Coordinates of C-alpha atoms and ligand atoms in Angstrom, one line a residue:
M235 CA 9.7 -12.4 -21.7
N236 CA 9.2 -14.5 -18.6
L237 CA 5.5 -13.6 -18.3
D238 CA 3.2 -16.2 -16.9
T239 CA -0.6 -16.2 -17.2
T240 CA -0.7 -19.7 -15.7
V241 CA -0.7 -19.8 -11.9
R242 CA 1.7 -21.8 -9.8
D243 CA 3.0 -21.8 -6.3
G244 CA 6.4 -20.5 -5.3
M245 CA 6.3 -17.3 -7.4
T246 CA 8.5 -14.5 -6.1
P247 CA 6.5 -11.3 -5.2
F248 CA 7.5 -9.6 -8.4
E249 CA 6.6 -12.7 -10.5
A250 CA 3.2 -12.6 -8.7
V251 CA 2.5 -9.0 -9.6
N252 CA 3.7 -9.6 -13.1
H253 CA 1.3 -12.5 -13.3
F254 CA -1.6 -10.1 -12.7
F255 CA 0.0 -7.7 -15.2
A256 CA 0.3 -10.5 -17.8
R257 CA -3.5 -11.2 -17.5
A258 CA -4.1 -7.5 -18.1
A259 CA -1.6 -7.5 -21.0
E260 CA -3.6 -10.4 -22.5
I261 CA -6.9 -8.6 -22.0
N262 CA -5.5 -5.4 -23.5
Q263 CA -3.7 -7.3 -26.3
L264 CA -0.5 -5.5 -25.7
G265 CA 2.4 -5.7 -28.1
D266 CA 5.8 -7.3 -27.2
A267 CA 7.6 -3.9 -26.6
A268 CA 4.9 -2.8 -24.1
I269 CA 5.1 -6.1 -22.3
E270 CA 8.8 -6.0 -22.2
V271 CA 9.0 -2.5 -20.8
L272 CA 6.2 -2.9 -18.2
A273 CA 7.3 -6.3 -17.0
G274 CA 10.7 -4.8 -16.1
T275 CA 11.7 -1.8 -14.0
Y276 CA 13.3 1.4 -15.2
R277 CA 15.9 1.9 -12.4
E278 CA 17.1 -0.1 -9.4
L279 CA 19.4 1.5 -7.0
R280 CA 21.0 -0.6 -4.2
V281 CA 23.1 1.2 -1.6
Q282 CA 25.1 -0.2 1.2
L283 CA 24.3 1.6 4.5
A284 CA 26.9 1.6 7.2
V285 CA 25.5 3.3 10.3
R286 CA 27.0 3.9 13.7
R287 CA 25.1 2.1 16.5
D288 CA 24.7 3.7 19.9
D289 CA 27.3 1.3 21.4
G290 CA 29.9 2.4 18.8
S291 CA 29.6 -0.7 16.6
R292 CA 28.4 -0.6 12.9
L293 CA 25.1 -1.7 11.4
I294 CA 25.6 -2.6 7.8
C295 CA 22.6 -3.3 5.6
N296 CA 21.2 -2.8 2.1
G297 CA 18.9 0.0 1.0
Y298 CA 17.0 0.1 -2.2
R299 CA 15.0 2.4 -4.4
V300 CA 13.3 0.9 -7.4
Q301 CA 11.6 3.1 -10.0
H302 CA 9.2 0.9 -12.0
N303 CA 7.6 3.2 -14.5
G304 CA 7.4 7.0 -14.9
A305 CA 5.3 7.4 -18.0
R306 CA 2.4 9.1 -16.2
G307 CA 4.4 11.4 -13.9
P308 CA 7.1 11.5 -11.2
Y309 CA 7.9 8.2 -9.5
K310 CA 5.9 7.8 -6.3
G311 CA 5.9 5.3 -3.5
G312 CA 6.7 4.6 0.1
I313 CA 9.8 3.4 1.9
R314 CA 9.7 0.4 4.2
F315 CA 12.1 -0.7 6.9
H316 CA 11.7 -4.5 7.1
P317 CA 13.9 -7.6 7.3
E318 CA 12.2 -9.0 4.2
A319 CA 12.5 -5.8 2.1
D320 CA 14.9 -7.4 -0.5
I321 CA 15.2 -6.4 -4.1
E322 CA 12.4 -8.8 -5.3
E323 CA 10.0 -7.4 -2.7
V324 CA 10.8 -3.8 -3.5
R325 CA 10.4 -4.4 -7.2
A326 CA 7.0 -6.0 -6.7
L327 CA 5.9 -3.1 -4.5
A328 CA 7.2 -0.5 -7.0
S329 CA 5.3 -2.1 -9.8
L330 CA 2.1 -2.2 -7.7
M331 CA 2.5 1.6 -7.2
T332 CA 2.5 2.1 -11.0
W333 CA -0.8 0.2 -11.3
K334 CA -2.3 1.8 -8.2
T335 CA -1.5 5.4 -9.2
A336 CA -2.9 4.7 -12.7
L337 CA -6.0 3.1 -11.4
V338 CA -7.0 6.0 -9.2
D339 CA -5.7 8.4 -11.9
V340 CA -3.2 10.5 -10.0
P341 CA -0.4 11.8 -12.3
F342 CA 2.4 9.7 -10.8
G343 CA 4.5 6.7 -11.8
G344 CA 5.4 3.9 -9.5
A345 CA 8.4 3.4 -7.2
K346 CA 9.3 1.9 -3.8
G347 CA 12.1 2.0 -1.3
G348 CA 13.2 -0.5 1.2
V349 CA 15.9 -0.8 3.9
Q350 CA 16.5 -4.4 4.8
V351 CA 16.6 -4.1 8.6
D352 CA 14.6 -5.0 11.7
P353 CA 13.7 -1.5 13.0
S354 CA 12.4 -2.9 16.3
R355 CA 16.0 -3.6 17.2
L356 CA 17.1 0.0 16.6
S357 CA 16.9 3.0 18.9
E358 CA 15.4 6.3 17.8
P359 CA 18.8 7.9 17.2
E360 CA 19.9 4.9 15.3
L361 CA 16.8 5.1 13.1
E362 CA 17.5 8.7 12.5
R363 CA 21.1 8.1 11.4
L364 CA 20.0 5.3 9.2
T365 CA 17.2 7.4 7.5
R366 CA 19.6 10.3 7.0
R367 CA 22.3 8.0 5.5
Y368 CA 19.8 6.4 3.2
T369 CA 18.5 9.8 2.1
D370 CA 22.0 10.9 1.2
Q371 CA 22.7 7.8 -0.7
I372 CA 19.5 7.7 -2.8
G373 CA 19.1 11.5 -2.9
S374 CA 20.4 11.8 -6.5
V375 CA 17.4 9.9 -7.9
L376 CA 14.8 11.7 -5.9
G377 CA 13.2 15.1 -6.6
P378 CA 9.9 16.9 -6.2
Q379 CA 9.3 16.3 -9.9
R380 CA 11.3 13.1 -10.2
D381 CA 10.6 10.7 -7.3
I382 CA 8.7 11.4 -4.1
P383 CA 8.9 9.0 -1.2
A384 CA 6.2 8.4 1.5
P385 CA 5.7 6.2 4.6
D386 CA 5.2 2.5 4.4
M387 CA 5.8 -0.4 6.8
N388 CA 7.7 0.8 9.9
T389 CA 8.2 4.3 8.6
N390 CA 6.0 7.3 9.5
A391 CA 5.7 11.1 9.6
Q392 CA 8.9 11.4 11.7
T393 CA 10.9 9.4 9.2
M394 CA 9.6 11.7 6.5
S395 CA 10.7 14.7 8.6
W396 CA 14.3 13.4 8.7
I397 CA 14.2 12.8 4.9
L398 CA 12.9 16.3 4.2
D399 CA 15.5 17.8 6.5
Q400 CA 18.4 15.8 5.1
Y401 CA 17.4 16.4 1.5
G402 CA 17.0 20.1 2.2
R403 CA 20.5 20.4 3.6
K404 CA 21.9 19.5 0.2
Y405 CA 19.2 20.7 -2.3
G406 CA 17.5 23.5 -0.4
H407 CA 14.2 23.3 1.5
T408 CA 11.8 21.3 -0.7
P409 CA 8.5 20.3 1.2
Q410 CA 7.2 18.3 -1.8
I411 CA 10.1 15.9 -1.8
V412 CA 8.2 13.6 0.6
T413 CA 4.5 13.1 1.4
G414 CA 3.1 11.8 4.7
K415 CA 4.9 14.6 6.5
P416 CA 3.7 16.0 9.8
I417 CA 1.3 19.0 9.4
A418 CA 3.9 21.3 10.9
L419 CA 6.2 20.6 8.0
G420 CA 3.6 20.9 5.2
G421 CA 1.7 17.7 5.6
S422 CA -1.9 17.3 4.6
Y423 CA -4.9 16.9 6.9
G424 CA -6.2 13.4 6.6
R425 CA -3.0 11.8 5.2
T426 CA -2.3 9.6 8.3
E427 CA -5.6 7.9 8.2
A428 CA -6.1 8.0 4.4
T429 CA -5.2 4.4 3.6
G430 CA -7.5 3.1 6.3
R431 CA -10.3 5.5 5.2
G432 CA -9.9 4.3 1.6
V433 CA -10.1 0.7 2.7
V434 CA -13.5 1.5 4.4
M435 CA -14.7 3.5 1.4
T436 CA -14.0 0.6 -1.0
M437 CA -15.4 -1.9 1.5
D438 CA -18.7 0.2 1.6
E439 CA -19.0 -0.2 -2.2
A440 CA -18.4 -3.9 -2.2
V441 CA -20.7 -4.5 0.8
S442 CA -23.5 -2.7 -1.0
D443 CA -22.9 -4.5 -4.3
A444 CA -23.1 -7.8 -2.4
G445 CA -26.3 -6.7 -0.7
L446 CA -25.0 -7.4 2.7
G447 CA -27.3 -4.7 4.2
D448 CA -26.7 -2.2 6.9
P449 CA -23.1 -1.9 8.4
S450 CA -24.4 -3.0 11.8
E451 CA -25.2 -6.4 10.2
V452 CA -21.8 -6.8 8.7
S453 CA -19.0 -8.5 10.7
V454 CA -15.4 -7.6 9.9
A455 CA -12.0 -9.1 10.9
V456 CA -8.9 -7.0 10.5
Q457 CA -5.4 -8.6 10.4
G458 CA -2.9 -6.0 11.4
F459 CA -3.2 -3.0 13.7
G460 CA -0.6 -0.7 12.3
N461 CA -1.4 2.5 10.4
V462 CA -3.7 0.8 7.9
G463 CA -5.5 -1.8 10.0
S464 CA -6.0 0.4 13.1
W465 CA -7.5 3.3 11.0
A466 CA -9.6 1.0 8.9
A467 CA -11.0 -0.6 12.1
R468 CA -11.6 2.8 13.8
I469 CA -13.3 4.3 10.7
A470 CA -15.4 1.2 10.0
A471 CA -16.5 1.1 13.6
E472 CA -17.5 4.7 13.4
E473 CA -19.6 3.8 10.4
G474 CA -21.4 1.1 12.5
Y475 CA -19.6 -2.0 11.2
R476 CA -19.2 -4.8 13.7
I477 CA -15.4 -5.4 14.1
V478 CA -15.2 -8.9 15.6
A479 CA -11.5 -9.6 15.4
V480 CA -8.2 -7.7 15.1
S481 CA -4.6 -8.8 15.4
D482 CA -1.1 -7.5 15.5
I483 CA 2.4 -9.1 15.4
E484 CA 1.8 -10.5 19.0
G485 CA -1.5 -12.3 18.1
G486 CA -5.2 -11.5 17.8
I487 CA -8.4 -11.0 19.7
H488 CA -12.0 -12.1 18.9
V489 CA -15.2 -10.7 20.3
P490 CA -18.2 -12.1 18.5
G491 CA -20.5 -9.3 19.7
G492 CA -18.1 -6.6 18.4
I493 CA -15.0 -4.9 19.7
N494 CA -15.3 -1.4 21.3
I495 CA -12.5 0.1 19.1
D496 CA -12.0 3.3 21.3
Q497 CA -11.4 1.1 24.3
L498 CA -9.1 -1.1 22.2
V499 CA -7.1 1.9 21.1
A500 CA -6.7 2.9 24.7
H501 CA -5.6 -0.7 25.6
V502 CA -3.0 -0.6 22.8
A503 CA -1.7 2.8 24.0
D504 CA -1.2 1.3 27.5
T505 CA 0.2 -2.1 26.7
G506 CA 1.6 -1.8 23.1
T507 CA -0.5 -4.7 21.8
V508 CA -4.1 -5.7 21.1
T509 CA -3.6 -9.0 22.9
G510 CA -5.1 -9.4 26.4
F511 CA -7.9 -7.0 25.6
P512 CA -10.5 -7.5 28.4
G513 CA -13.5 -9.6 27.4
S514 CA -11.8 -11.0 24.3
D515 CA -10.9 -14.5 23.2
A516 CA -7.3 -15.1 21.9
V517 CA -7.0 -16.0 18.3
S518 CA -3.9 -16.5 16.2
N519 CA -3.1 -14.5 13.1
E520 CA -3.6 -17.5 11.0
S521 CA -7.0 -18.5 12.4
L522 CA -8.2 -14.8 12.3
L523 CA -8.1 -15.2 8.5
E524 CA -10.4 -18.2 8.6
L525 CA -13.1 -16.8 10.9
D526 CA -16.7 -16.9 9.8
V527 CA -17.1 -13.2 9.0
D528 CA -18.6 -11.1 6.2
V529 CA -15.5 -9.1 5.4
L530 CA -11.9 -9.9 5.9
I531 CA -9.3 -7.1 5.8
P532 CA -5.7 -8.4 5.6
A533 CA -3.8 -5.2 6.5
A534 CA -0.5 -6.5 7.7
I535 CA 2.1 -8.2 5.5
G536 CA 2.2 -9.7 2.0
E537 CA 1.3 -13.3 1.0
V538 CA -0.9 -14.3 3.9
I539 CA -3.7 -15.8 1.8
T540 CA -2.0 -18.7 0.0
T541 CA -2.7 -22.2 -1.4
E542 CA -2.5 -23.4 2.2
N543 CA -5.5 -21.5 3.6
A544 CA -7.5 -20.1 0.6
D545 CA -9.9 -23.0 0.8
R546 CA -10.7 -22.2 4.4
I547 CA -11.4 -18.4 4.0
Q548 CA -15.0 -18.0 5.0
A549 CA -15.5 -14.2 4.4
R550 CA -17.8 -13.1 1.5
I551 CA -15.5 -10.2 0.7
V552 CA -11.7 -9.7 1.1
V553 CA -10.6 -6.1 1.1
E554 CA -6.8 -5.9 0.6
G555 CA -5.5 -3.2 3.0
A556 CA -2.0 -4.7 2.7
N557 CA 0.0 -4.9 -0.5
H558 CA -0.1 -8.3 -2.2
P559 CA -1.6 -10.2 0.6
T560 CA -3.0 -12.8 -1.8
T561 CA -0.9 -15.1 -4.0
P562 CA -2.0 -15.7 -7.6
V563 CA -3.1 -19.3 -6.8
A564 CA -5.0 -18.2 -3.8
D565 CA -6.6 -15.4 -5.8
R566 CA -7.8 -18.0 -8.3
I567 CA -9.2 -20.2 -5.5
L568 CA -11.1 -17.3 -3.9
G569 CA -12.5 -16.3 -7.2
D570 CA -13.7 -19.9 -8.0
R571 CA -15.3 -19.9 -4.6
G572 CA -17.3 -16.8 -5.4
I573 CA -15.5 -14.6 -2.8
T574 CA -15.1 -11.0 -4.0
V575 CA -11.6 -9.6 -3.6
V576 CA -11.2 -5.8 -3.6
P577 CA -7.6 -5.7 -4.8
D578 CA -4.7 -3.8 -3.1
I579 CA -4.3 -1.4 -6.0
L580 CA -7.8 -0.2 -5.3
A581 CA -8.5 -0.9 -1.7
N582 CA -5.3 0.7 -0.3
A583 CA -4.9 3.5 -2.8
G584 CA -6.3 6.1 -0.4
G585 CA -2.8 6.7 1.0
V586 CA -1.2 7.6 -2.3
T587 CA -4.3 9.6 -3.3
V588 CA -4.0 11.9 -0.3
S589 CA -0.2 11.9 -0.9
Y590 CA -1.0 13.4 -4.3
Y591 CA -3.2 16.0 -2.6
E592 CA -0.4 16.8 -0.2
W593 CA 2.0 17.3 -3.1
V594 CA -0.6 19.5 -4.8
Q595 CA -1.1 21.6 -1.7
N596 CA 2.7 22.0 -1.4
N597 CA 3.0 23.1 -5.0
Q598 CA 0.1 25.6 -4.5
E599 CA 1.6 26.7 -1.1
M600 CA -1.9 26.3 0.3
R601 CA -3.6 24.0 2.8
W602 CA -6.9 22.4 2.3
S603 CA -9.4 21.6 5.0
L604 CA -9.9 18.0 6.2
E605 CA -13.4 18.0 4.7
D606 CA -12.0 19.0 1.4
V607 CA -9.4 16.3 1.4
N608 CA -11.8 13.6 2.4
R609 CA -14.5 14.7 -0.1
R610 CA -11.9 14.5 -2.9
L611 CA -10.6 11.2 -1.7
E612 CA -14.1 9.7 -1.6
A613 CA -14.9 10.9 -5.1
K614 CA -11.7 9.5 -6.5
L615 CA -12.0 6.1 -4.9
R616 CA -15.6 5.6 -5.6
R617 CA -15.0 6.6 -9.2
A618 CA -12.1 4.1 -9.5
Y619 CA -14.3 1.3 -8.0
Q620 CA -17.2 2.1 -10.3
Q621 CA -14.8 2.1 -13.3
C622 CA -13.7 -1.4 -12.3
R623 CA -17.3 -2.5 -12.1
E624 CA -18.1 -1.1 -15.5
F625 CA -15.1 -2.8 -17.0
Q626 CA -16.3 -6.0 -15.4
S627 CA -19.7 -5.7 -16.9
G628 CA -18.2 -5.2 -20.4
H629 CA -15.9 -8.3 -20.0
E630 CA -17.7 -11.4 -18.8
G631 CA -16.1 -13.3 -15.9
L632 CA -13.3 -10.9 -14.9
S633 CA -12.4 -10.4 -11.2
L634 CA -12.2 -6.8 -9.8
R635 CA -8.4 -7.3 -9.8
E636 CA -8.3 -8.2 -13.5
A637 CA -10.5 -5.2 -14.2
G638 CA -8.4 -2.9 -12.1
F639 CA -5.1 -4.1 -13.6
S640 CA -6.6 -3.8 -17.1
L641 CA -7.7 -0.2 -16.7
A642 CA -4.4 0.7 -15.1
V643 CA -2.3 -1.0 -17.7
A644 CA -4.2 0.7 -20.5
R645 CA -3.6 4.1 -19.0
V646 CA 0.1 3.5 -18.5
V647 CA 0.5 2.2 -22.0
E648 CA -1.3 5.2 -23.5
A649 CA 1.1 7.6 -21.7
A650 CA 4.2 5.5 -22.6
E651 CA 3.1 5.4 -26.3
L652 CA 2.5 9.1 -26.4
R653 CA 6.0 9.7 -25.0
G654 CA 7.5 7.3 -27.6
Y655 CA 8.7 4.7 -25.0
I656 CA 6.9 1.8 -26.7
Ligands
LIG822 N1 3.1 3.2 1.0 C1 1.8 3.6 0.6 C2 1.3 2.6 -0.5 O1 1.8 1.5 -0.6 C3 1.6 5.0 0.1 C4 2.6 5.5 -0.9 C5 2.6 7.0 -1.2 O2 1.8 7.7 -0.6 O3 3.4 7.4 -2.0 O4 0.5 2.8 -1.3

């Protein structure tokens, strides 16, 4: 087995996640069969997508669906449309879903889908045709009790509506085939903002553990202003945190006294970007990460905290809104420097948690109130955070990530053993 507990630069995303798994395997003293099963994936589907463009030409690209492990329940995970969504990336993201669902204890396995394309270059009708074609071609491995997609980077409730509709044409109307749907098609209140809300809930826990005081005394920088970053910034601001910097793909803004997020949201609605926000200083995405703040929330793409910049991160706490924003070497450097990292599988698990609630509501043919959804989300995330802290206190010197992976791995192994897989 090519499992590495030593850290080195240049790991692929899947090698990096498996590095964190390998540490947990060591801590849990897993046997060879368990390691071999869990360091691999169950199923990897690649499909060629040929889609008609508006001008009559063809767009041809690859689509993937990777199912990492299903011992604890149906496969679950988002679908991203991104030029870098290759098989290695999708494998890594699928395995992160296995550990994430186990850590927050929702009865799902882990999967991920990707279409390797730049969606900013496609029109809405082209995106619809692409989504419907992809659904047709991966439909045979999906199912409301088999594998349930959700939004991820560059996909949203509209994308889920097309998947639901296309799947329903062949298999009959099945609302619980996707989560992250619009309310009108059986979505859940609170799902859109759930990942950002979860980021803030876990940040609250880490801030109080670190004794940083009242939110008004805590400065926060957020990289990314997509679904995760924008909701995290809005909810954190509502709670009184001082959001001093945010960025998007165009660049970032810095306001040391704190950004008025409502005004920023209006500015983004007008201009399409956070840049140029009145009264702000421009800051690059790279230098935003190195600002002197209390909390840094990387909520954009993967692998932004690396060997290159880990020494220069000044935040006391890093809350990983994105998936795998920190490479293993950088993770080690941050740990050695006494910086607390709230790992992705905990910090951004709010999304899949409310996806689970959406699926439950669909199965019950009932709708819960927003208050109900948020109350349950809060209880689940705070419990998962506390369980990581308890695991840490029983095992000297472990990071929150090592604790989280250890708990998750133990749960998956227990289910896999009971089924006789390992
Ligand atoms: N794409 C989100 C994630 O990475 C949500 C997945 C889901 O709800 O199934 O956790």
